[in-house]
Amino acid sequence: MIQVNLLPPEYRKVEGTPVARLVAVLAGVFITATAVSVWGYVHFAILAKEQTKRAQMEEELVSLQALATRSQALLTEFKEYQARRGTIESIGKSRVLWSKKLDEFADVVHNKGDKKRHLVWFSGVRTGAPRGPGSAGVLSVDGWSGGDYTRLADFSEDVQKSEFFEDFMSIDPPRGELVQFQDALDPNTAWKFAAKLDLKESGWREKQ
Amino acid sequence: MNRFSEKQLTLFTVAGFLLVVLGFGALIYLDFEQIYAAEISDENPDAMEITDPEAWGERRWIQELQRQVDGARMEAELIAKREQDVIVYREIVDRDSKILPSEDEVIELARKIDDFARMANVRLSRVGDLNTNAGGQAIASIPFKLEISGSYDETLKFVNLFETLDRLVNVQSLQIGAGPVIGTGREAKALHQATVNLATYMYTSNAGLAKPVNIQNYERRTKDPVIQKMIRQEKAAYVEKYQLRPHINRRDPLVNPRREPPAEGEGIGPTDAALQKSLVNKLKFRVEVLKEDVRQEAQYIRERKYVPLAQIRPLIDAKVGQLELDIMHADPKITIPELRKIFHDDVVEPFEGIRAQRKVSRPVQIISQQQVREFHRKMDDYLGDRDYEAVIRQHEEYLVFVSSIKVAEDAAPLVGEMEDMRKQSQVMLDFERLNLEYTGVILQKQKGASRVIVNGRVRKEGDFIDGVNRCRLITITKDELIYEFDGFEIVDPLKAK
């Protein structure tokens, strides 16, 4: 049926927004507002805060790094001085007082003037590099022991019992070859021998 | 006009809002990414493997920065301790490095080598290069090599002079080879060849460090008791030294000690043994008295009694000087082994210990004319008895006696006569060794025509009798022959032959 409304338009009843659209708009607005709020919070609150915090930490790091650099420089210098001290210590420990050792050795050879127990003389005395681990060096002697073989053994025994031998760890066992002299001097026979004495490693006294 | 249907409008509305929401959702997502990307958490431990900073969110950046800040803060907190360590070790190294020579001192060492050779009485034949180039190192080894010749004790003295320097000089190696003995008796000197390899260590404080760290109030902080205590706790480096003691008549180990055997019948008689024992006992007694004097001196020092100390000290020094001479003269006279041991243990060793602690210069002793006359008289008596060997022996004893003392000027004529007596005795001994035997003599009035048969050969006046042209026959008479031997005239009677 055709409906004609004779009422002037200003007096007509206004028709409302359809419910579906209204709900859709309201929901849309609500959700949009929520989304905008969330984004605003995330962007302007959380993100900004994190960015501010990062900037502050970067500033703090710059100032701390200057101090850290100084601390590292101090550590480097400390290690350098520590190494120097270690070097000086090792130089001191490696020192062997050869004038003392050879002075003591000469006392053993001289044996207070007693020539009966042993009569030894040398063609050469020399120091050298160590023969094995745990040794600081070697003292080598070449010489003669006048008289019979017992006197050579006596000399070796006296060396090992002497104060001179405290800084040594071993001596070669006494061995040599018998030599007959052609002159009229006494004794007219001697045992020609060579011996090596191994020096203990430096600083052995402190380690005891 | 076409109108959208309600349904369409609704749809468009929904779609529009949806687009807007999606847009904002995307923005939110992007912001979340910017914040939480690569954040390391319990839920996302693998984020640690993302090392590209471009892929990090703010939270990850903050984590990294926090880690660096923590590290830097830890380093910064150590500054005070490290400054303290640096101060302590700078002072320790400064203290310990004083045992090492500076460059100037190494150069000075080179000048000392000659002085040491003179002091030790060795002959310096070669000095290896002493290079003071440190090569930029803080502690540089400076090796050098020396070649010398001298006796064993002189070589040890030379080496010891380096080992007793206040600055460290180490003997790296040492070789001594036996050499000839020059001279005889007391004047004998061995000339062994020795090679000494030495090394010192030059310290350059500013080498090896780019730039020392500047520590504020450094000088004030070094005086801090805590730092001073830390420095003292570290044992100071020192140069170990050995004081070489002078040895009286110790045998040189590189000199052949073999001697001529004693003649048959020769030995030590009871009188000689008693004399040696008496000598040892007297010296022992004197050493004991000296020890007591030294103990008394030490007591005066402890009690600060300077007046009696000033009186006793020169007396002790004089006793030491005299005793040293007497021990040196006594040493060759003591031949019995048991007495030698006592002599060494109870006289020489304690005396050397006392001597080493005193700076005593030997007294200039003078032998008087009267003392020389005693020697002269004995030599004259022996010469009269024609005991020529005794004359020479007596003169040797005189030479030993005066080896380290001066002879009075008024004794010079006697000394000259004694030398003549010795020469005469030597000539007579050499002449007697010719063993001349005469088996015939032919006398002629014509000068130079006489002949004599000497040791089976005919000789005339003017002929040399021996093979080395020292002994020449000058005159032949019926009773005697006159020879000229080394400037001396010898009359040899024929009847005795």
XYZ file of C-alpha atoms in Angstrom, chain B residues 100-116 127-134 140 142-144 146 162 165 167-169 200-204:
40
model
C 121.588 -2.944 38.913
C 123.902 -0.380 37.345
C 122.691 2.573 35.339
C 124.287 3.356 31.989
C 126.848 5.663 33.601
C 127.778 2.988 36.093
C 128.254 0.408 33.333
C 130.638 2.792 31.598
C 132.405 3.314 34.929
C 132.690 -0.477 35.272
C 134.704 -0.596 32.076
C 137.240 1.763 33.698
C 137.386 -0.380 36.829
C 138.564 -3.470 34.959
C 142.103 -2.151 34.744
C 142.093 -1.126 38.411
C 140.936 -4.600 39.419
C 138.587 -7.245 27.081
C 135.515 -8.187 25.048
C 133.067 -5.539 23.889
C 131.138 -3.871 26.658
C 128.038 -2.722 24.770
C 125.807 -0.324 26.686
C 122.970 -0.417 24.159
C 119.884 -1.451 26.129
C 119.095 -5.263 29.562
C 125.280 -6.530 29.218
C 127.769 -9.399 28.768
C 131.534 -8.933 28.528
C 137.958 -10.842 29.992
C 133.600 -8.040 40.550
C 130.679 -4.710 43.785
C 126.026 -3.301 41.642
C 125.297 -6.778 40.379
C 127.907 -8.356 38.148
C 125.788 -7.101 34.329
C 122.229 -5.837 33.890
C 121.555 -2.233 32.995
C 118.323 -0.684 34.315
C 116.512 2.049 32.419
